[in-house]
PDB file of C-alpha atoms and ligand atoms in Angstrom:
ATOM      1  CA  ASN J1016     -18.969  16.957 -12.946  1.00 46.00           C
ATOM      2  CA  VAL J1017     -16.485  14.089 -11.836  1.00 53.00           C
ATOM      3  CA  PHE J1018     -19.331  11.842 -11.039  1.00 55.00           C
ATOM      4  CA  ALA J1019     -22.251  12.483 -13.215  1.00 48.00           C
ATOM      5  CA  GLN J1020     -24.501   9.564 -12.237  1.00 51.00           C
ATOM      6  CA  GLU J1021     -24.244  10.180  -8.776  1.00 59.00           C
ATOM      7  CA  THR J1022     -26.305  11.848  -5.864  1.00 56.00           C
ATOM      8  CA  ASN J1023     -23.810  12.108  -3.572  1.00 66.00           C
ATOM      9  CA  LYS J1024     -21.995  14.642  -5.693  1.00 76.00           C
ATOM     10  CA  ASP J1025     -19.612  16.128  -3.083  1.00 91.00           C
ATOM     11  CA  THR J1026     -18.013  13.472  -1.818  1.00 94.00           C
ATOM     12  CA  LEU J1027     -14.623  11.400  -2.910  1.00 96.00           C
ATOM     13  CA  THR J1028     -14.894   8.112  -1.321  1.00 96.00           C
ATOM     14  CA  VAL J1029     -10.933   6.455  -1.010  1.00 97.00           C
ATOM     15  CA  ALA J1030     -10.924   2.751  -0.295  1.00 97.00           C
ATOM     16  CA  THR J1031      -7.698   2.096   1.891  1.00 97.00           C
ATOM     17  CA  ASN J1032      -6.344  -0.632   4.028  1.00 95.00           C
ATOM     18  CA  ALA J1033      -5.126   1.158   7.285  1.00 95.00           C
ATOM     19  CA  THR J1034      -2.706  -1.480   8.479  1.00 92.00           C
ATOM     20  CA  PHE J1035      -0.024  -0.075   6.104  1.00 95.00           C
ATOM     21  CA  PRO J1036       1.911   2.487   8.341  1.00 95.00           C
ATOM     22  CA  PRO J1037       3.175   5.107   7.473  1.00 97.00           C
ATOM     23  CA  TYR J1038       0.874   5.328   4.492  1.00 98.00           C
ATOM     24  CA  GLU J1039      -2.278   4.463   6.357  1.00 97.00           C
ATOM     25  CA  PHE J1040      -2.828   3.559   9.509  1.00 96.00           C
ATOM     26  CA  ILE J1041      -5.111   4.010  12.854  1.00 97.00           C
ATOM     27  CA  LYS J1042      -4.144   6.427  15.432  1.00 97.00           C
ATOM     28  CA  ASP J1043      -6.323   7.780  18.274  1.00 97.00           C
ATOM     29  CA  GLY J1044      -9.231   6.057  16.249  1.00 96.00           C
ATOM     30  CA  LYS J1045      -8.553   8.109  12.956  1.00 97.00           C
ATOM     31  CA  ILE J1046      -7.399   6.568  10.019  1.00 98.00           C
ATOM     32  CA  VAL J1047      -4.148   8.799   8.895  1.00 98.00           C
ATOM     33  CA  GLY J1048      -1.023   8.644   6.971  1.00 98.00           C
ATOM     34  CA  ILE J1049       1.223   9.774   4.020  1.00 98.00           C
ATOM     35  CA  ASP J1050      -1.504   8.522   1.678  1.00 98.00           C
ATOM     36  CA  MET J1051      -4.362   9.732   3.613  1.00 98.00           C
ATOM     37  CA  GLU J1052      -2.905  13.417   3.788  1.00 98.00           C
ATOM     38  CA  ILE J1053      -2.336  13.477  -0.046  1.00 98.00           C
ATOM     39  CA  ALA J1054      -6.091  12.099  -0.644  1.00 98.00           C
ATOM     40  CA  ASN J1055      -7.298  14.720   1.387  1.00 98.00           C
ATOM     41  CA  LYS J1056      -5.308  17.540  -0.704  1.00 98.00           C
ATOM     42  CA  ILE J1057      -6.778  15.756  -3.880  1.00 98.00           C
ATOM     43  CA  ALA J1058     -10.170  16.008  -2.637  1.00 97.00           C
ATOM     44  CA  GLU J1059      -9.669  19.762  -1.449  1.00 97.00           C
ATOM     45  CA  LYS J1060      -8.383  20.750  -4.914  1.00 97.00           C
ATOM     46  CA  LEU J1061     -11.423  19.036  -6.357  1.00 96.00           C
ATOM     47  CA  ASN J1062     -13.618  20.607  -4.154  1.00 95.00           C
ATOM     48  CA  LEU J1063     -14.846  17.644  -2.541  1.00 96.00           C
ATOM     49  CA  LYS J1064     -15.053  16.239   1.058  1.00 95.00           C
ATOM     50  CA  LEU J1065     -13.134  12.865   1.683  1.00 97.00           C
ATOM     51  CA  ASN J1066     -14.611   9.993   2.685  1.00 96.00           C
ATOM     52  CA  ILE J1067     -12.322   7.178   4.020  1.00 97.00           C
ATOM     53  CA  VAL J1068     -13.435   3.326   3.801  1.00 97.00           C
ATOM     54  CA  ASP J1069     -11.193   1.010   5.307  1.00 97.00           C
ATOM     55  CA  MET J1070     -11.220  -2.421   3.988  1.00 95.00           C
ATOM     56  CA  GLU J1071      -9.014  -5.558   3.432  1.00 93.00           C
ATOM     57  CA  PHE J1072      -6.283  -4.731   0.481  1.00 95.00           C
ATOM     58  CA  ASN J1073      -7.215  -7.417  -1.487  1.00 94.00           C
ATOM     59  CA  THR J1074     -10.847  -6.137  -2.005  1.00 96.00           C
ATOM     60  CA  ILE J1075      -9.669  -2.710  -2.888  1.00 97.00           C
ATOM     61  CA  ILE J1076      -9.578  -2.799  -6.472  1.00 97.00           C
ATOM     62  CA  SER J1077     -13.020  -4.749  -6.658  1.00 96.00           C
ATOM     63  CA  SER J1078     -14.432  -1.697  -4.803  1.00 96.00           C
ATOM     64  CA  ILE J1079     -13.240   0.714  -7.602  1.00 97.00           C
ATOM     65  CA  GLU J1080     -14.341  -1.442 -10.085  1.00 96.00           C
ATOM     66  CA  SER J1081     -18.046  -1.645  -8.791  1.00 95.00           C
ATOM     67  CA  GLY J1082     -18.094   1.728  -7.887  1.00 94.00           C
ATOM     68  CA  LYS J1083     -18.348   1.749  -4.051  1.00 94.00           C
ATOM     69  CA  ALA J1084     -15.265   3.759  -3.758  1.00 96.00           C
ATOM     70  CA  HIS J1085     -13.800   6.512  -6.416  1.00 96.00           C
ATOM     71  CA  ILE J1086     -10.076   6.018  -5.683  1.00 97.00           C
ATOM     72  CA  GLY J1087      -7.804   3.372  -3.944  1.00 98.00           C
ATOM     73  CA  MET J1088      -4.980   4.504  -2.125  1.00 98.00           C
ATOM     74  CA  ALA J1089      -3.149   1.991  -0.095  1.00 98.00           C
ATOM     75  CA  GLY J1090       0.634   2.113  -1.162  1.00 98.00           C
ATOM     76  CA  MET J1091      -0.890   0.506  -4.190  1.00 98.00           C
ATOM     77  CA  THR J1092       1.784  -0.830  -6.588  1.00 98.00           C
ATOM     78  CA  ILE J1093       1.160  -0.408 -10.421  1.00 98.00           C
ATOM     79  CA  THR J1094       1.194  -3.482 -11.995  1.00 97.00           C
ATOM     80  CA  LYS J1095       0.429  -4.984 -15.570  1.00 96.00           C
ATOM     81  CA  GLU J1096      -1.891  -7.350 -13.918  1.00 96.00           C
ATOM     82  CA  ARG J1097      -3.958  -4.556 -11.951  1.00 97.00           C
ATOM     83  CA  LEU J1098      -4.125  -2.378 -14.904  1.00 98.00           C
ATOM     84  CA  LYS J1099      -6.236  -4.775 -16.658  1.00 98.00           C
ATOM     85  CA  SER J1100      -8.908  -4.043 -14.169  1.00 97.00           C
ATOM     86  CA  ILE J1101      -8.436  -0.326 -13.149  1.00 98.00           C
ATOM     87  CA  ASN J1102      -6.359   2.858 -13.969  1.00 98.00           C
ATOM     88  CA  PHE J1103      -3.266   4.074 -12.196  1.00 98.00           C
ATOM     89  CA  SER J1104      -2.584   7.842 -11.778  1.00 98.00           C
ATOM     90  CA  VAL J1105       0.903   8.946 -12.263  1.00 98.00           C
ATOM     91  CA  PRO J1106       3.123   7.587  -9.213  1.00 98.00           C
ATOM     92  CA  TYR J1107       3.632   9.532  -6.469  1.00 98.00           C
ATOM     93  CA  ALA J1108       5.982   7.336  -4.290  1.00 98.00           C
ATOM     94  CA  LYS J1109       8.610   4.631  -4.762  1.00 96.00           C
ATOM     95  CA  SER J1110       9.518   1.122  -2.724  1.00 96.00           C
ATOM     96  CA  THR J1111      10.878  -2.130  -2.924  1.00 96.00           C
ATOM     97  CA  GLN J1112      10.078  -5.210  -0.576  1.00 96.00           C
ATOM     98  CA  ILE J1113      12.403  -6.294   2.286  1.00 96.00           C
ATOM     99  CA  VAL J1114      12.073  -9.503   4.608  1.00 97.00           C
ATOM    100  CA  LEU J1115      11.187  -9.148   8.322  1.00 98.00           C
ATOM    101  CA  LEU J1116      12.565 -12.040  10.546  1.00 98.00           C
ATOM    102  CA  ASN J1117      12.192 -12.605  14.475  1.00 98.00           C
ATOM    103  CA  SER J1118      15.416 -10.546  15.868  1.00 97.00           C
ATOM    104  CA  ASN J1119      16.729 -14.043  17.125  1.00 97.00           C
ATOM    105  CA  SER J1120      16.123 -15.804  13.743  1.00 97.00           C
ATOM    106  CA  ARG J1121      18.972 -17.802  12.254  1.00 96.00           C
ATOM    107  CA  LEU J1122      18.017 -16.659   8.711  1.00 97.00           C
ATOM    108  CA  GLU J1123      20.601 -14.086   7.242  1.00 95.00           C
ATOM    109  CA  LYS J1124      19.756 -13.603   3.331  1.00 94.00           C
ATOM    110  CA  ILE J1125      17.052 -14.213   1.043  1.00 94.00           C
ATOM    111  CA  GLU J1126      18.240 -17.258  -0.319  1.00 94.00           C
ATOM    112  CA  ASP J1127      17.485 -18.592   3.513  1.00 96.00           C
ATOM    113  CA  LEU J1128      13.763 -18.464   2.944  1.00 96.00           C
ATOM    114  CA  LYS J1129      14.258 -21.528   0.489  1.00 96.00           C
ATOM    115  CA  ASP J1130      11.848 -23.924   2.162  1.00 96.00           C
ATOM    116  CA  LYS J1131      10.886 -21.692   4.994  1.00 98.00           C
ATOM    117  CA  LYS J1132       7.561 -20.489   5.691  1.00 98.00           C
ATOM    118  CA  ILE J1133       6.721 -16.589   4.488  1.00 98.00           C
ATOM    119  CA  GLY J1134       3.751 -14.683   5.582  1.00 98.00           C
ATOM    120  CA  THR J1135       2.525 -12.119   3.358  1.00 97.00           C
ATOM    121  CA  GLN J1136      -0.842  -9.665   3.101  1.00 95.00           C
ATOM    122  CA  LEU J1137      -2.788 -11.465   0.448  1.00 95.00           C
ATOM    123  CA  GLY J1138      -2.969  -9.631  -3.008  1.00 95.00           C
ATOM    124  CA  THR J1139       0.120  -7.500  -2.354  1.00 97.00           C
ATOM    125  CA  THR J1140       2.949  -7.630  -4.487  1.00 97.00           C
ATOM    126  CA  GLY J1141       5.170  -9.349  -1.995  1.00 97.00           C
ATOM    127  CA  ASP J1142       2.455 -12.226  -1.636  1.00 97.00           C
ATOM    128  CA  ILE J1143       2.922 -12.294  -5.362  1.00 96.00           C
ATOM    129  CA  TYR J1144       6.506 -12.415  -5.859  1.00 96.00           C
ATOM    130  CA  ALA J1145       7.050 -14.763  -2.675  1.00 96.00           C
ATOM    131  CA  LYS J1146       4.910 -17.355  -4.179  1.00 97.00           C
ATOM    132  CA  ASP J1147       6.679 -17.069  -7.863  1.00 95.00           C
ATOM    133  CA  ASP J1148       9.941 -17.227  -6.132  1.00 95.00           C
ATOM    134  CA  PHE J1149       9.235 -19.594  -3.103  1.00 96.00           C
ATOM    135  CA  GLY J1150       6.379 -21.797  -4.167  1.00 97.00           C
ATOM    136  CA  GLU J1151       2.606 -21.279  -3.137  1.00 97.00           C
ATOM    137  CA  LYS J1152       3.070 -23.849  -0.746  1.00 98.00           C
ATOM    138  CA  ASN J1153       5.556 -22.061   1.463  1.00 98.00           C
ATOM    139  CA  VAL J1154       3.557 -19.010   1.544  1.00 98.00           C
ATOM    140  CA  GLN J1155       0.884 -17.871   4.098  1.00 98.00           C
ATOM    141  CA  SER J1156      -1.301 -15.160   2.836  1.00 98.00           C
ATOM    142  CA  PHE J1157      -3.051 -12.844   5.394  1.00 96.00           C
ATOM    143  CA  ASP J1158      -5.736 -10.365   5.419  1.00 91.00           C
ATOM    144  CA  LYS J1159      -3.788  -7.941   7.965  1.00 88.00           C
ATOM    145  CA  ILE J1160       0.180  -7.580   8.161  1.00 89.00           C
ATOM    146  CA  SER J1161      -0.621  -7.651  11.976  1.00 90.00           C
ATOM    147  CA  ASP J1162      -1.583 -11.197  11.954  1.00 95.00           C
ATOM    148  CA  ALA J1163       1.347 -11.990   9.685  1.00 96.00           C
ATOM    149  CA  ILE J1164       3.684 -10.352  12.544  1.00 96.00           C
ATOM    150  CA  LEU J1165       1.931 -12.405  15.290  1.00 97.00           C
ATOM    151  CA  ALA J1166       1.789 -15.544  13.211  1.00 98.00           C
ATOM    152  CA  MET J1167       5.597 -15.097  13.122  1.00 98.00           C
ATOM    153  CA  LYS J1168       6.002 -14.338  16.981  1.00 97.00           C
ATOM    154  CA  ASN J1169       4.006 -17.437  17.660  1.00 97.00           C
ATOM    155  CA  GLY J1170       6.443 -19.515  15.455  1.00 97.00           C
ATOM    156  CA  LYS J1171       3.892 -20.368  12.699  1.00 98.00           C
ATOM    157  CA  ILE J1172       6.034 -18.716  10.062  1.00 98.00           C
ATOM    158  CA  ASP J1173       9.336 -17.847   9.627  1.00 98.00           C
ATOM    159  CA  ALA J1174       9.713 -14.528   7.688  1.00 98.00           C
ATOM    160  CA  ILE J1175       7.417 -11.920   6.009  1.00 98.00           C
ATOM    161  CA  MET J1176       7.784 -10.295   2.995  1.00 97.00           C
ATOM    162  CA  ILE J1177       6.717  -6.445   3.077  1.00 97.00           C
ATOM    163  CA  ASP J1178       6.906  -3.249   1.189  1.00 97.00           C
ATOM    164  CA  GLN J1179      10.125  -1.361   2.639  1.00 96.00           C
ATOM    165  CA  GLN J1180       8.487   1.433   4.716  1.00 96.00           C
ATOM    166  CA  THR J1181       6.060  -0.315   6.154  1.00 96.00           C
ATOM    167  CA  GLY J1182       8.514  -3.058   7.143  1.00 96.00           C
ATOM    168  CA  ARG J1183      10.655  -0.354   8.601  1.00 95.00           C
ATOM    169  CA  ASN J1184       7.853   1.174  10.369  1.00 94.00           C
ATOM    170  CA  TYR J1185       7.000  -2.230  12.295  1.00 94.00           C
ATOM    171  CA  LEU J1186      10.497  -2.761  13.130  1.00 95.00           C
ATOM    172  CA  SER J1187      11.429   0.615  14.421  1.00 94.00           C
ATOM    173  CA  ASN J1188       8.305   0.090  16.849  1.00 92.00           C
ATOM    174  CA  ASP J1189       9.498  -3.062  17.812  1.00 95.00           C
ATOM    175  CA  SER J1190      12.644  -4.888  18.947  1.00 95.00           C
ATOM    176  CA  ALA J1191      11.687  -8.328  18.720  1.00 97.00           C
ATOM    177  CA  LEU J1192      12.046  -7.820  14.982  1.00 97.00           C
ATOM    178  CA  LYS J1193      14.987  -7.542  12.396  1.00 97.00           C
ATOM    179  CA  LYS J1194      14.784  -7.467   8.632  1.00 97.00           C
ATOM    180  CA  ILE J1195      17.228  -8.529   5.805  1.00 95.00           C
ATOM    181  CA  GLU J1196      17.104  -6.295   2.557  1.00 89.00           C
ATOM    182  CA  ALA J1197      15.474  -8.552  -0.867  1.00 86.00           C
ATOM    183  CA  PRO J1198      16.522  -7.895  -4.018  1.00 86.00           C
ATOM    184  CA  TYR J1199      13.308  -6.944  -5.623  1.00 90.00           C
ATOM    185  CA  VAL J1200      12.696  -4.433  -8.321  1.00 91.00           C
ATOM    186  CA  GLU J1201      11.514  -0.873  -7.625  1.00 95.00           C
ATOM    187  CA  GLU J1202       7.708  -0.578  -7.203  1.00 97.00           C
ATOM    188  CA  GLU J1203       5.633   2.621  -8.024  1.00 98.00           C
ATOM    189  CA  TYR J1204       2.702   3.580  -5.793  1.00 98.00           C
ATOM    190  CA  ALA J1205      -0.137   5.237  -7.518  1.00 98.00           C
ATOM    191  CA  ILE J1206      -3.653   5.900  -6.925  1.00 98.00           C
ATOM    192  CA  ALA J1207      -6.353   3.500  -8.792  1.00 98.00           C
ATOM    193  CA  ILE J1208      -9.331   4.818 -10.396  1.00 98.00           C
ATOM    194  CA  ASN J1209     -12.365   3.112 -12.406  1.00 97.00           C
ATOM    195  CA  LYS J1210     -11.102   2.541 -16.071  1.00 97.00           C
ATOM    196  CA  SER J1211     -14.297   4.476 -17.063  1.00 95.00           C
ATOM    197  CA  ASN J1212     -13.530   7.581 -15.317  1.00 95.00           C
ATOM    198  CA  LYS J1213     -11.149   9.201 -17.358  1.00 95.00           C
ATOM    199  CA  TYR J1214     -12.275  12.563 -16.200  1.00 95.00           C
ATOM    200  CA  LEU J1215     -11.382  12.017 -12.680  1.00 96.00           C
ATOM    201  CA  LEU J1216      -8.091  10.278 -13.613  1.00 97.00           C
ATOM    202  CA  ASP J1217      -7.295  13.522 -15.310  1.00 97.00           C
ATOM    203  CA  LYS J1218      -8.130  15.482 -12.086  1.00 97.00           C
ATOM    204  CA  VAL J1219      -6.163  13.150  -9.787  1.00 98.00           C
ATOM    205  CA  ASN J1220      -3.370  13.509 -12.135  1.00 98.00           C
ATOM    206  CA  LYS J1221      -3.066  17.045 -12.405  1.00 98.00           C
ATOM    207  CA  ALA J1222      -3.768  17.347  -8.594  1.00 98.00           C
ATOM    208  CA  ILE J1223      -0.760  15.136  -7.952  1.00 98.00           C
ATOM    209  CA  LYS J1224       1.353  17.049 -10.258  1.00 98.00           C
ATOM    210  CA  GLU J1225       0.445  20.347  -8.545  1.00 98.00           C
ATOM    211  CA  LEU J1226       1.248  18.837  -5.148  1.00 98.00           C
ATOM    212  CA  GLN J1227       4.624  17.476  -6.401  1.00 98.00           C
ATOM    213  CA  ASP J1228       5.327  20.772  -8.133  1.00 98.00           C
ATOM    214  CA  ASP J1229       4.496  22.507  -4.676  1.00 98.00           C
ATOM    215  CA  GLY J1230       6.745  20.523  -2.721  1.00 98.00           C
ATOM    216  CA  ILE J1231       3.786  19.376  -0.803  1.00 98.00           C
ATOM    217  CA  ILE J1232       4.199  15.115  -1.389  1.00 98.00           C
ATOM    218  CA  ASP J1233       7.581  15.843  -0.179  1.00 97.00           C
ATOM    219  CA  LYS J1234       6.484  18.130   2.752  1.00 98.00           C
ATOM    220  CA  ILE J1235       4.021  14.867   3.998  1.00 98.00           C
ATOM    221  CA  THR J1236       6.293  12.127   3.019  1.00 97.00           C
ATOM    222  CA  LYS J1237       9.029  13.899   5.485  1.00 96.00           C
ATOM    223  CA  LYS J1238       6.660  14.227   8.067  1.00 96.00           C
ATOM    224  CA  TYR J1239       6.393  10.371   8.633  1.00 95.00           C
ATOM    225  CA  ILE J1240       9.308   8.853   6.850  1.00 92.00           C
ATOM    226  CA  ASN J1241      12.810  10.774   8.562  1.00 78.00           C
ATOM    227  CA  SER J1242      15.489   8.791   6.943  1.00 60.00           C
TER     228      SER J1242
HETATM  229  N1  LIG A1504       2.639  -2.199  -2.394  1.00 62.28           N
HETATM  230  C1  LIG A1504       2.209  -3.362  -2.228  1.00 62.28           C
HETATM  231  C2  LIG A1504       1.045  -3.924  -3.208  1.00 62.28           C
HETATM  232  O1  LIG A1504       0.531  -2.666  -3.960  1.00 62.28           O
HETATM  233  C3  LIG A1504       1.808  -3.463  -0.751  1.00 62.28           C
HETATM  234  C4  LIG A1504       0.525  -2.711  -0.666  1.00 62.28           C
HETATM  235  C5  LIG A1504      -0.283  -2.860   0.787  1.00 62.28           C
HETATM  236  O2  LIG A1504      -0.042  -3.894   1.556  1.00 62.28           O
HETATM  237  N2  LIG A1504      -1.046  -1.663   1.388  1.00 62.28           N
HETATM  238  O3  LIG A1504       0.614  -4.890  -3.583  1.00 62.28           O
END
């Protein structure tokens, strides 16, 4: 059994942060997106019902550690630091960072961000890279990306460091934004799972591989990303 000690044995609880389109976002009051569709397929394969819990990105890992959620799916990048607290499944997507600007911004390249105010989402890889490269005092971390975008529109910050697809998604819905590419490493998205639950890790990995082999992850991704 996947959850030996639990009473609610027919449910797979996924922790996410629904401000990250196209991977997870709210549409017509429902949490939808690439990750949520993949999570549904995984739950189906495990014969479990999916229960989605929306929370701040920065609390997802601790919710996996405490057992509040079984899996974390939030366009979450595999990092060495995170691997100290949780396990990651095999990767199911790739990304990198880009920089969003107000469309009337004079900034043109990543070097121009020096001594500017950069907004990020707290605890994300963008947050970590921006602090490493431009100094902690130049970075303002927000709980929600939408709050960072609002702050940039109000002139409180100059730029936002964000994952590529999500950045593009905000961009394509808002002509008051533009982007510059950033020379950051490729990141891999994977599912976070409690370190002690090897059984679930194996099940999830098997499910992801099947969904990849059957072209289902590709198909889901193409529904949301058409480039
Ligand atoms: N991929 C980034 C990370 O893992 C951002 C994820 C997110 O904001 N949901 O930190």
